[in-house]
């Protein structure tokens, strides 16, 4: 028997208001409702969603106390392509969702925005050249301040 991990099944995000968050995640990330979870008292306090183009789901669970505890946390990053970052900037701008600029991160290029409860969502485009330059052979990222990344689709030196 091989004790191996084969992927990510789902990410769970605690939210203070399930309906508000459902609307936001469907509108912003394009999530598609998969399953609702009813508690013993008959109230639906959890939902799972498929992530178009990805092999995992995102689950939302209503729990205001845990949602407050996650305020300003960045518990995960969603992978995109470098070219896809331009499309996400345009999409977020069209939706009126404030976001960071694209910046050079430890292992690629990234940008971020927050959900209605203040959880930071990062979109990350891996880039081995950036990783090699930022981390080097020792495998230690020095924690430099992020620098703006070259705009996707343009010359990158």
Short mmCIF file of N, CA and C in Angstrom, two decimals:
data_model
loop_
_atom_site.label_atom_id
_atom_site.label_comp_id
_atom_site.label_asym_id
_atom_site.label_seq_id
_atom_site.Cartn_x
_atom_site.Cartn_y
_atom_site.Cartn_z
N UNK A 1 0.84 -1.18 0.00
CA UNK A 1 0.00 0.00 0.00
C UNK A 1 0.88 1.25 0.00
N UNK A 2 0.56 2.20 -0.88
CA UNK A 2 1.29 3.46 -0.95
C UNK A 2 0.50 4.54 -0.23
N UNK A 3 1.07 5.11 0.79
CA UNK A 3 0.42 6.20 1.51
C UNK A 3 0.82 7.50 0.84
N UNK A 4 0.10 7.85 -0.22
CA UNK A 4 0.42 9.07 -0.98
C UNK A 4 -0.79 9.99 -1.02
N UNK A 5 -0.52 11.23 -1.16
CA UNK A 5 -1.58 12.22 -1.38
C UNK A 5 -1.73 12.40 -2.88
N UNK A 6 -2.94 12.49 -3.34
CA UNK A 6 -3.17 12.58 -4.79
C UNK A 6 -3.72 13.92 -5.25
N UNK A 7 -3.90 14.86 -4.34
CA UNK A 7 -4.40 16.16 -4.74
C UNK A 7 -5.12 16.84 -3.59
N UNK A 8 -5.82 17.90 -3.92
CA UNK A 8 -6.63 18.65 -2.95
C UNK A 8 -8.09 18.36 -3.28
N UNK A 9 -8.85 17.93 -2.29
CA UNK A 9 -10.29 17.69 -2.50
C UNK A 9 -11.07 19.00 -2.41
N UNK A 10 -10.88 19.74 -1.31
CA UNK A 10 -11.57 21.02 -1.18
C UNK A 10 -10.83 21.94 -0.21
N UNK A 11 -11.10 23.21 -0.35
CA UNK A 11 -10.66 24.22 0.59
C UNK A 11 -11.92 24.69 1.32
N UNK A 12 -11.86 24.83 2.63
CA UNK A 12 -13.02 25.31 3.38
C UNK A 12 -12.73 26.71 3.91
N UNK A 13 -13.67 27.59 3.70
CA UNK A 13 -13.55 28.97 4.15
C UNK A 13 -14.72 29.26 5.08
N UNK A 14 -14.42 29.71 6.29
CA UNK A 14 -15.48 30.07 7.22
C UNK A 14 -15.94 31.49 6.91
N UNK A 15 -17.25 31.68 6.92
CA UNK A 15 -17.85 32.96 6.54
C UNK A 15 -18.85 33.38 7.60
N UNK A 16 -19.12 34.67 7.67
CA UNK A 16 -20.08 35.17 8.66
C UNK A 16 -21.51 35.14 8.14
N UNK A 17 -21.68 35.21 6.82
CA UNK A 17 -23.01 35.23 6.21
C UNK A 17 -22.95 34.36 4.95
N UNK A 18 -23.54 33.18 5.03
CA UNK A 18 -23.42 32.21 3.93
C UNK A 18 -23.99 32.73 2.62
N UNK A 19 -25.16 33.32 2.64
CA UNK A 19 -25.77 33.79 1.39
C UNK A 19 -24.97 34.92 0.75
N UNK A 20 -24.50 35.85 1.57
CA UNK A 20 -23.69 36.95 1.03
C UNK A 20 -22.41 36.40 0.40
N UNK A 21 -21.75 35.48 1.10
CA UNK A 21 -20.51 34.91 0.59
C UNK A 21 -20.76 34.05 -0.64
N UNK A 22 -21.85 33.29 -0.63
CA UNK A 22 -22.17 32.48 -1.81
C UNK A 22 -22.29 33.38 -3.03
N UNK A 23 -23.04 34.44 -2.90
CA UNK A 23 -23.24 35.36 -4.02
C UNK A 23 -21.90 35.93 -4.49
N UNK A 24 -21.06 36.33 -3.56
CA UNK A 24 -19.77 36.93 -3.90
C UNK A 24 -18.86 35.92 -4.59
N UNK A 25 -18.71 34.72 -4.03
CA UNK A 25 -17.82 33.71 -4.61
C UNK A 25 -18.31 33.24 -5.99
N UNK A 26 -19.62 33.12 -6.15
CA UNK A 26 -20.14 32.74 -7.48
C UNK A 26 -19.86 33.85 -8.49
N UNK A 27 -20.09 35.10 -8.10
CA UNK A 27 -19.91 36.24 -9.01
C UNK A 27 -18.44 36.47 -9.31
N UNK A 28 -17.59 36.46 -8.31
CA UNK A 28 -16.18 36.84 -8.48
C UNK A 28 -15.35 35.68 -9.02
N UNK A 29 -15.45 34.51 -8.41
CA UNK A 29 -14.62 33.38 -8.83
C UNK A 29 -15.31 32.46 -9.84
N UNK A 30 -16.59 32.69 -10.09
CA UNK A 30 -17.30 31.85 -11.04
C UNK A 30 -17.60 30.45 -10.51
N UNK A 31 -17.65 30.30 -9.18
CA UNK A 31 -17.92 28.99 -8.59
C UNK A 31 -19.32 28.53 -8.95
N UNK A 32 -19.48 27.20 -9.01
CA UNK A 32 -20.77 26.60 -9.34
C UNK A 32 -21.22 25.72 -8.17
N UNK A 33 -22.43 26.00 -7.67
CA UNK A 33 -22.96 25.27 -6.51
C UNK A 33 -22.98 23.78 -6.78
N UNK A 34 -22.52 23.01 -5.79
CA UNK A 34 -22.47 21.54 -5.90
C UNK A 34 -23.39 20.90 -4.87
N UNK A 35 -23.21 21.21 -3.59
CA UNK A 35 -23.96 20.58 -2.52
C UNK A 35 -24.21 21.58 -1.40
N UNK A 36 -25.39 21.51 -0.80
CA UNK A 36 -25.68 22.28 0.42
C UNK A 36 -25.69 21.33 1.60
N UNK A 37 -25.24 21.80 2.76
CA UNK A 37 -25.16 20.97 3.96
C UNK A 37 -26.08 21.55 5.03
N UNK A 38 -27.07 20.75 5.40
CA UNK A 38 -28.06 21.15 6.39
C UNK A 38 -27.63 20.65 7.76
N UNK A 39 -27.65 21.54 8.75
CA UNK A 39 -27.32 21.16 10.12
C UNK A 39 -28.50 20.41 10.74
N UNK A 40 -28.29 19.85 11.92
CA UNK A 40 -29.32 19.09 12.62
C UNK A 40 -30.58 19.90 12.88
N UNK A 41 -30.44 21.23 12.98
CA UNK A 41 -31.61 22.09 13.24
C UNK A 41 -32.37 22.44 11.95
N UNK A 42 -31.93 21.87 10.82
CA UNK A 42 -32.61 22.11 9.55
C UNK A 42 -32.12 23.31 8.78
N UNK A 43 -31.17 24.05 9.32
CA UNK A 43 -30.64 25.25 8.66
C UNK A 43 -29.41 24.88 7.83
N UNK A 44 -29.38 25.39 6.60
CA UNK A 44 -28.21 25.18 5.74
C UNK A 44 -27.14 26.19 6.15
N UNK A 45 -26.00 25.66 6.59
CA UNK A 45 -24.89 26.51 7.03
C UNK A 45 -23.60 26.20 6.28
N UNK A 46 -23.67 25.31 5.30
CA UNK A 46 -22.49 24.98 4.53
C UNK A 46 -22.85 24.67 3.09
N UNK A 47 -21.95 24.96 2.19
CA UNK A 47 -22.13 24.68 0.76
C UNK A 47 -20.78 24.36 0.15
N UNK A 48 -20.81 23.49 -0.84
CA UNK A 48 -19.59 23.24 -1.62
C UNK A 48 -19.84 23.67 -3.06
N UNK A 49 -18.76 24.05 -3.71
CA UNK A 49 -18.82 24.58 -5.07
C UNK A 49 -17.71 23.96 -5.90
N UNK A 50 -18.02 23.69 -7.16
CA UNK A 50 -16.96 23.29 -8.07
C UNK A 50 -16.25 24.55 -8.55
N UNK A 51 -14.98 24.39 -8.86
CA UNK A 51 -14.16 25.48 -9.35
C UNK A 51 -13.91 25.19 -10.83
N UNK A 52 -14.57 25.91 -11.74
CA UNK A 52 -14.39 25.62 -13.16
C UNK A 52 -12.90 25.62 -13.55
N UNK A 53 -12.49 24.56 -14.22
CA UNK A 53 -11.10 24.44 -14.67
C UNK A 53 -10.15 23.87 -13.64
N UNK A 54 -10.63 23.56 -12.44
CA UNK A 54 -9.75 23.04 -11.39
C UNK A 54 -10.28 21.69 -10.90
N UNK A 55 -9.40 20.93 -10.29
CA UNK A 55 -9.75 19.59 -9.81
C UNK A 55 -9.98 19.58 -8.31
N UNK A 56 -10.56 20.64 -7.76
CA UNK A 56 -10.90 20.68 -6.34
C UNK A 56 -12.15 21.53 -6.17
N UNK A 57 -12.71 21.49 -4.99
CA UNK A 57 -13.88 22.29 -4.67
C UNK A 57 -13.53 23.33 -3.61
N UNK A 58 -14.36 24.35 -3.52
CA UNK A 58 -14.28 25.32 -2.43
C UNK A 58 -15.57 25.17 -1.63
N UNK A 59 -15.42 25.05 -0.31
CA UNK A 59 -16.57 24.94 0.58
C UNK A 59 -16.66 26.19 1.44
N UNK A 60 -17.87 26.65 1.66
CA UNK A 60 -18.12 27.77 2.56
C UNK A 60 -18.89 27.22 3.75
N UNK A 61 -18.50 27.62 4.94
CA UNK A 61 -19.17 27.18 6.16
C UNK A 61 -19.45 28.39 7.02
N UNK A 62 -20.74 28.59 7.33
CA UNK A 62 -21.11 29.75 8.15
C UNK A 62 -20.73 29.52 9.60
N UNK A 63 -19.83 30.36 10.09
CA UNK A 63 -19.41 30.35 11.47
C UNK A 63 -18.78 31.72 11.73
N UNK A 64 -19.58 32.68 12.21
CA UNK A 64 -19.07 34.05 12.37
C UNK A 64 -17.82 34.16 13.23
N UNK A 65 -17.70 33.34 14.28
CA UNK A 65 -16.52 33.44 15.15
C UNK A 65 -15.25 33.04 14.39
N UNK A 66 -15.31 31.93 13.66
CA UNK A 66 -14.14 31.52 12.88
C UNK A 66 -13.87 32.48 11.73
N UNK A 67 -14.93 33.04 11.13
CA UNK A 67 -14.75 34.02 10.06
C UNK A 67 -13.98 35.23 10.59
N UNK A 68 -14.34 35.71 11.77
CA UNK A 68 -13.62 36.85 12.37
C UNK A 68 -12.16 36.49 12.62
N UNK A 69 -11.91 35.26 13.04
CA UNK A 69 -10.53 34.83 13.32
C UNK A 69 -9.69 34.81 12.05
N UNK A 70 -10.31 34.61 10.90
CA UNK A 70 -9.57 34.56 9.63
C UNK A 70 -9.37 35.94 8.99
N UNK A 71 -9.95 37.00 9.58
CA UNK A 71 -9.82 38.33 9.00
C UNK A 71 -8.36 38.65 8.74
N UNK A 72 -8.05 39.03 7.52
CA UNK A 72 -6.73 39.44 7.05
C UNK A 72 -5.74 38.27 6.91
N UNK A 73 -6.23 37.04 7.07
CA UNK A 73 -5.38 35.87 6.84
C UNK A 73 -5.33 35.58 5.34
N UNK A 74 -4.25 34.94 4.91
CA UNK A 74 -4.16 34.49 3.51
C UNK A 74 -3.87 32.98 3.54
N UNK A 75 -4.91 32.17 3.82
CA UNK A 75 -4.69 30.75 4.07
C UNK A 75 -4.40 29.89 2.85
N UNK A 76 -4.59 30.43 1.66
CA UNK A 76 -4.35 29.64 0.45
C UNK A 76 -4.10 30.57 -0.72
N UNK A 77 -3.57 30.00 -1.80
CA UNK A 77 -3.40 30.74 -3.06
C UNK A 77 -3.95 29.86 -4.17
N UNK A 78 -4.63 30.46 -5.10
CA UNK A 78 -5.18 29.74 -6.24
C UNK A 78 -4.24 29.93 -7.43
N UNK A 79 -3.91 28.85 -8.09
CA UNK A 79 -2.94 28.90 -9.18
C UNK A 79 -3.59 29.33 -10.49
N UNK A 80 -2.90 30.24 -11.18
CA UNK A 80 -3.30 30.73 -12.50
C UNK A 80 -2.04 30.76 -13.36
N UNK A 81 -2.21 31.11 -14.62
CA UNK A 81 -1.05 31.32 -15.49
C UNK A 81 -0.64 32.78 -15.42
N UNK A 82 0.57 33.06 -15.85
CA UNK A 82 1.03 34.45 -15.88
C UNK A 82 0.12 35.30 -16.77
N UNK A 83 -0.23 34.76 -17.94
CA UNK A 83 -1.14 35.49 -18.84
C UNK A 83 -2.52 35.65 -18.20
N UNK A 84 -2.92 34.65 -17.41
CA UNK A 84 -4.22 34.71 -16.75
C UNK A 84 -4.32 35.83 -15.73
N UNK A 85 -3.20 36.27 -15.19
CA UNK A 85 -3.26 37.38 -14.23
C UNK A 85 -3.84 38.64 -14.87
N UNK A 86 -3.49 38.92 -16.13
CA UNK A 86 -4.07 40.06 -16.84
C UNK A 86 -5.59 39.94 -16.91
N UNK A 87 -6.06 38.74 -17.25
CA UNK A 87 -7.51 38.52 -17.36
C UNK A 87 -8.18 38.70 -16.00
N UNK A 88 -7.53 38.26 -14.93
CA UNK A 88 -8.11 38.43 -13.59
C UNK A 88 -8.13 39.90 -13.19
N UNK A 89 -7.08 40.65 -13.52
CA UNK A 89 -7.09 42.09 -13.23
C UNK A 89 -8.29 42.73 -13.93
N UNK A 90 -8.49 42.41 -15.21
CA UNK A 90 -9.61 42.99 -15.96
C UNK A 90 -10.95 42.55 -15.36
N UNK A 91 -11.07 41.27 -15.01
CA UNK A 91 -12.32 40.76 -14.44
C UNK A 91 -12.64 41.47 -13.12
N UNK A 92 -11.65 41.55 -12.24
CA UNK A 92 -11.88 42.20 -10.95
C UNK A 92 -12.21 43.68 -11.13
N UNK A 93 -11.52 44.35 -12.06
CA UNK A 93 -11.84 45.75 -12.35
C UNK A 93 -13.28 45.88 -12.84
N UNK A 94 -13.70 44.99 -13.76
CA UNK A 94 -15.07 45.02 -14.28
C UNK A 94 -16.11 44.82 -13.17
N UNK A 95 -15.77 43.98 -12.19
CA UNK A 95 -16.69 43.70 -11.09
C UNK A 95 -16.59 44.72 -9.96
N UNK A 96 -15.63 45.63 -10.06
CA UNK A 96 -15.45 46.62 -8.99
C UNK A 96 -14.85 46.05 -7.72
N UNK A 97 -14.08 44.97 -7.85
CA UNK A 97 -13.45 44.34 -6.69
C UNK A 97 -12.04 44.91 -6.53
N UNK A 98 -11.76 45.62 -5.45
CA UNK A 98 -10.41 46.14 -5.24
C UNK A 98 -9.40 45.01 -5.15
N UNK A 99 -8.20 45.24 -5.69
CA UNK A 99 -7.16 44.23 -5.69
C UNK A 99 -5.80 44.88 -5.70
N UNK A 100 -4.79 44.08 -5.38
CA UNK A 100 -3.42 44.57 -5.43
C UNK A 100 -2.97 44.60 -6.89
N UNK A 101 -1.87 45.27 -7.16
CA UNK A 101 -1.26 45.09 -8.47
C UNK A 101 -0.61 43.72 -8.54
N UNK A 102 -0.26 43.29 -9.73
CA UNK A 102 0.52 42.06 -9.89
C UNK A 102 1.92 42.35 -9.35
N UNK A 103 2.44 41.44 -8.54
CA UNK A 103 3.76 41.64 -7.97
C UNK A 103 4.58 40.36 -8.08
N UNK A 104 5.89 40.52 -8.00
CA UNK A 104 6.81 39.38 -8.01
C UNK A 104 6.83 38.80 -6.60
N UNK A 105 6.57 37.51 -6.50
CA UNK A 105 6.52 36.83 -5.20
C UNK A 105 7.68 35.84 -5.10
N UNK A 106 7.68 35.01 -4.07
CA UNK A 106 8.80 34.11 -3.83
C UNK A 106 9.01 33.09 -4.94
N UNK A 107 7.94 32.67 -5.60
CA UNK A 107 8.07 31.62 -6.61
C UNK A 107 7.30 31.93 -7.88
N UNK A 108 7.07 33.21 -8.13
CA UNK A 108 6.34 33.58 -9.34
C UNK A 108 5.77 34.98 -9.24
N UNK A 109 4.59 35.14 -9.78
CA UNK A 109 3.90 36.43 -9.80
C UNK A 109 2.55 36.22 -9.12
N UNK A 110 2.08 37.24 -8.42
CA UNK A 110 0.84 37.10 -7.67
C UNK A 110 0.08 38.41 -7.63
N UNK A 111 -1.15 38.31 -7.23
CA UNK A 111 -2.00 39.46 -6.93
C UNK A 111 -2.99 39.01 -5.88
N UNK A 112 -3.63 39.94 -5.20
CA UNK A 112 -4.55 39.55 -4.15
C UNK A 112 -5.74 40.48 -4.03
N UNK A 113 -6.77 39.96 -3.39
CA UNK A 113 -7.98 40.71 -3.08
C UNK A 113 -8.63 40.04 -1.88
N UNK A 114 -9.67 40.62 -1.31
CA UNK A 114 -10.29 40.05 -0.12
C UNK A 114 -11.75 39.71 -0.37
N UNK A 115 -12.21 38.68 0.35
CA UNK A 115 -13.62 38.30 0.28
C UNK A 115 -14.42 39.18 1.24
N UNK A 116 -15.74 39.02 1.31
CA UNK A 116 -16.55 39.90 2.17
C UNK A 116 -16.18 39.87 3.65
N UNK A 117 -15.54 38.80 4.12
CA UNK A 117 -15.13 38.73 5.53
C UNK A 117 -13.68 39.14 5.74
N UNK A 118 -13.01 39.61 4.70
CA UNK A 118 -11.63 40.07 4.84
C UNK A 118 -10.58 39.00 4.69
N UNK A 119 -10.95 37.80 4.23
CA UNK A 119 -9.96 36.75 3.95
C UNK A 119 -9.24 37.14 2.67
N UNK A 120 -7.92 37.13 2.70
CA UNK A 120 -7.13 37.46 1.52
C UNK A 120 -7.10 36.27 0.57
N UNK A 121 -7.40 36.52 -0.67
CA UNK A 121 -7.32 35.50 -1.70
C UNK A 121 -6.19 35.90 -2.63
N UNK A 122 -5.25 34.99 -2.81
CA UNK A 122 -4.11 35.23 -3.69
C UNK A 122 -4.28 34.41 -4.96
N UNK A 123 -3.98 35.04 -6.07
CA UNK A 123 -3.88 34.34 -7.35
C UNK A 123 -2.40 34.29 -7.67
N UNK A 124 -1.89 33.09 -7.92
CA UNK A 124 -0.45 32.87 -8.00
C UNK A 124 -0.10 32.20 -9.32
N UNK A 125 0.83 32.80 -10.04
CA UNK A 125 1.34 32.22 -11.29
C UNK A 125 2.79 31.80 -11.06
N UNK A 126 3.04 30.50 -10.90
CA UNK A 126 4.41 30.04 -10.66
C UNK A 126 5.33 30.39 -11.83
N UNK A 127 6.59 30.66 -11.51
CA UNK A 127 7.59 30.97 -12.52
C UNK A 127 8.93 30.51 -11.96
N UNK A 128 9.50 29.48 -12.55
CA UNK A 128 10.75 28.90 -12.05
C UNK A 128 11.91 29.89 -12.08
N UNK A 129 11.96 30.78 -13.06
CA UNK A 129 13.03 31.78 -13.11
C UNK A 129 12.93 32.73 -11.93
N UNK A 130 11.72 33.15 -11.61
CA UNK A 130 11.53 34.04 -10.46
C UNK A 130 11.90 33.30 -9.18
N UNK A 131 11.46 32.05 -9.07
CA UNK A 131 11.77 31.26 -7.87
C UNK A 131 13.28 31.13 -7.69
N UNK A 132 13.99 30.82 -8.76
CA UNK A 132 15.44 30.68 -8.67
C UNK A 132 16.09 32.00 -8.24
N UNK A 133 15.61 33.13 -8.77
CA UNK A 133 16.18 34.42 -8.42
C UNK A 133 15.83 34.85 -6.99
N UNK A 134 14.62 34.54 -6.54
CA UNK A 134 14.15 34.98 -5.22
C UNK A 134 14.65 34.08 -4.10
N UNK A 135 14.78 32.78 -4.39
CA UNK A 135 15.11 31.82 -3.35
C UNK A 135 16.55 31.33 -3.47
N UNK A 136 17.00 31.15 -4.70
CA UNK A 136 18.37 30.70 -4.90
C UNK A 136 18.56 29.24 -4.54
N UNK A 137 19.81 28.79 -4.57
CA UNK A 137 20.13 27.38 -4.35
C UNK A 137 19.92 26.92 -2.92
N UNK A 138 19.90 27.83 -1.96
CA UNK A 138 19.76 27.45 -0.56
C UNK A 138 18.34 27.14 -0.15
N UNK A 139 17.38 27.48 -0.99
CA UNK A 139 15.99 27.21 -0.67
C UNK A 139 15.39 28.11 0.39
N UNK A 140 16.02 29.28 0.63
CA UNK A 140 15.50 30.19 1.66
C UNK A 140 15.11 31.50 1.00
N UNK A 141 13.84 31.83 1.11
CA UNK A 141 13.35 33.12 0.64
C UNK A 141 13.73 34.17 1.67
N UNK A 142 14.29 35.27 1.20
CA UNK A 142 14.81 36.29 2.11
C UNK A 142 13.77 37.30 2.57
N UNK A 143 12.54 37.17 2.12
CA UNK A 143 11.48 38.06 2.59
C UNK A 143 11.60 39.49 2.12
N UNK A 144 12.07 39.66 0.89
CA UNK A 144 12.20 40.99 0.33
C UNK A 144 10.81 41.57 0.08
N UNK A 145 10.72 42.88 0.08
CA UNK A 145 9.45 43.51 -0.25
C UNK A 145 9.09 43.15 -1.69
N UNK A 146 7.81 42.84 -1.93
CA UNK A 146 7.42 42.48 -3.30
C UNK A 146 7.67 43.63 -4.25
N UNK A 147 8.16 43.31 -5.43
CA UNK A 147 8.34 44.33 -6.45
C UNK A 147 7.31 44.07 -7.54
N UNK A 148 6.84 45.14 -8.17
CA UNK A 148 5.86 44.93 -9.24
C UNK A 148 6.43 44.00 -10.31
N UNK A 149 5.59 43.12 -10.77
CA UNK A 149 6.01 42.20 -11.83
C UNK A 149 5.84 42.88 -13.17
N UNK A 150 6.62 42.47 -14.16
CA UNK A 150 6.35 42.98 -15.50
C UNK A 150 4.96 42.55 -15.92
N UNK A 151 4.32 43.38 -16.67
CA UNK A 151 2.96 43.06 -17.10
C UNK A 151 2.96 41.80 -17.94
N UNK A 152 2.07 40.84 -17.63
CA UNK A 152 2.01 39.62 -18.44
C UNK A 152 1.82 39.95 -19.91
N UNK A 153 2.43 39.14 -20.75
CA UNK A 153 2.31 39.33 -22.18
C UNK A 153 3.29 40.34 -22.76
N UNK A 154 4.08 40.96 -21.89
CA UNK A 154 5.06 41.93 -22.37
C UNK A 154 6.46 41.38 -22.09
N UNK A 155 7.48 42.04 -22.61
CA UNK A 155 8.85 41.59 -22.38
C UNK A 155 9.14 41.46 -20.90
N UNK A 156 9.76 40.36 -20.55
CA UNK A 156 10.09 40.11 -19.15
C UNK A 156 11.59 40.00 -18.98
N UNK A 157 12.37 40.76 -19.65
CA UNK A 157 13.85 40.75 -19.61
C UNK A 157 14.37 39.44 -20.08
#
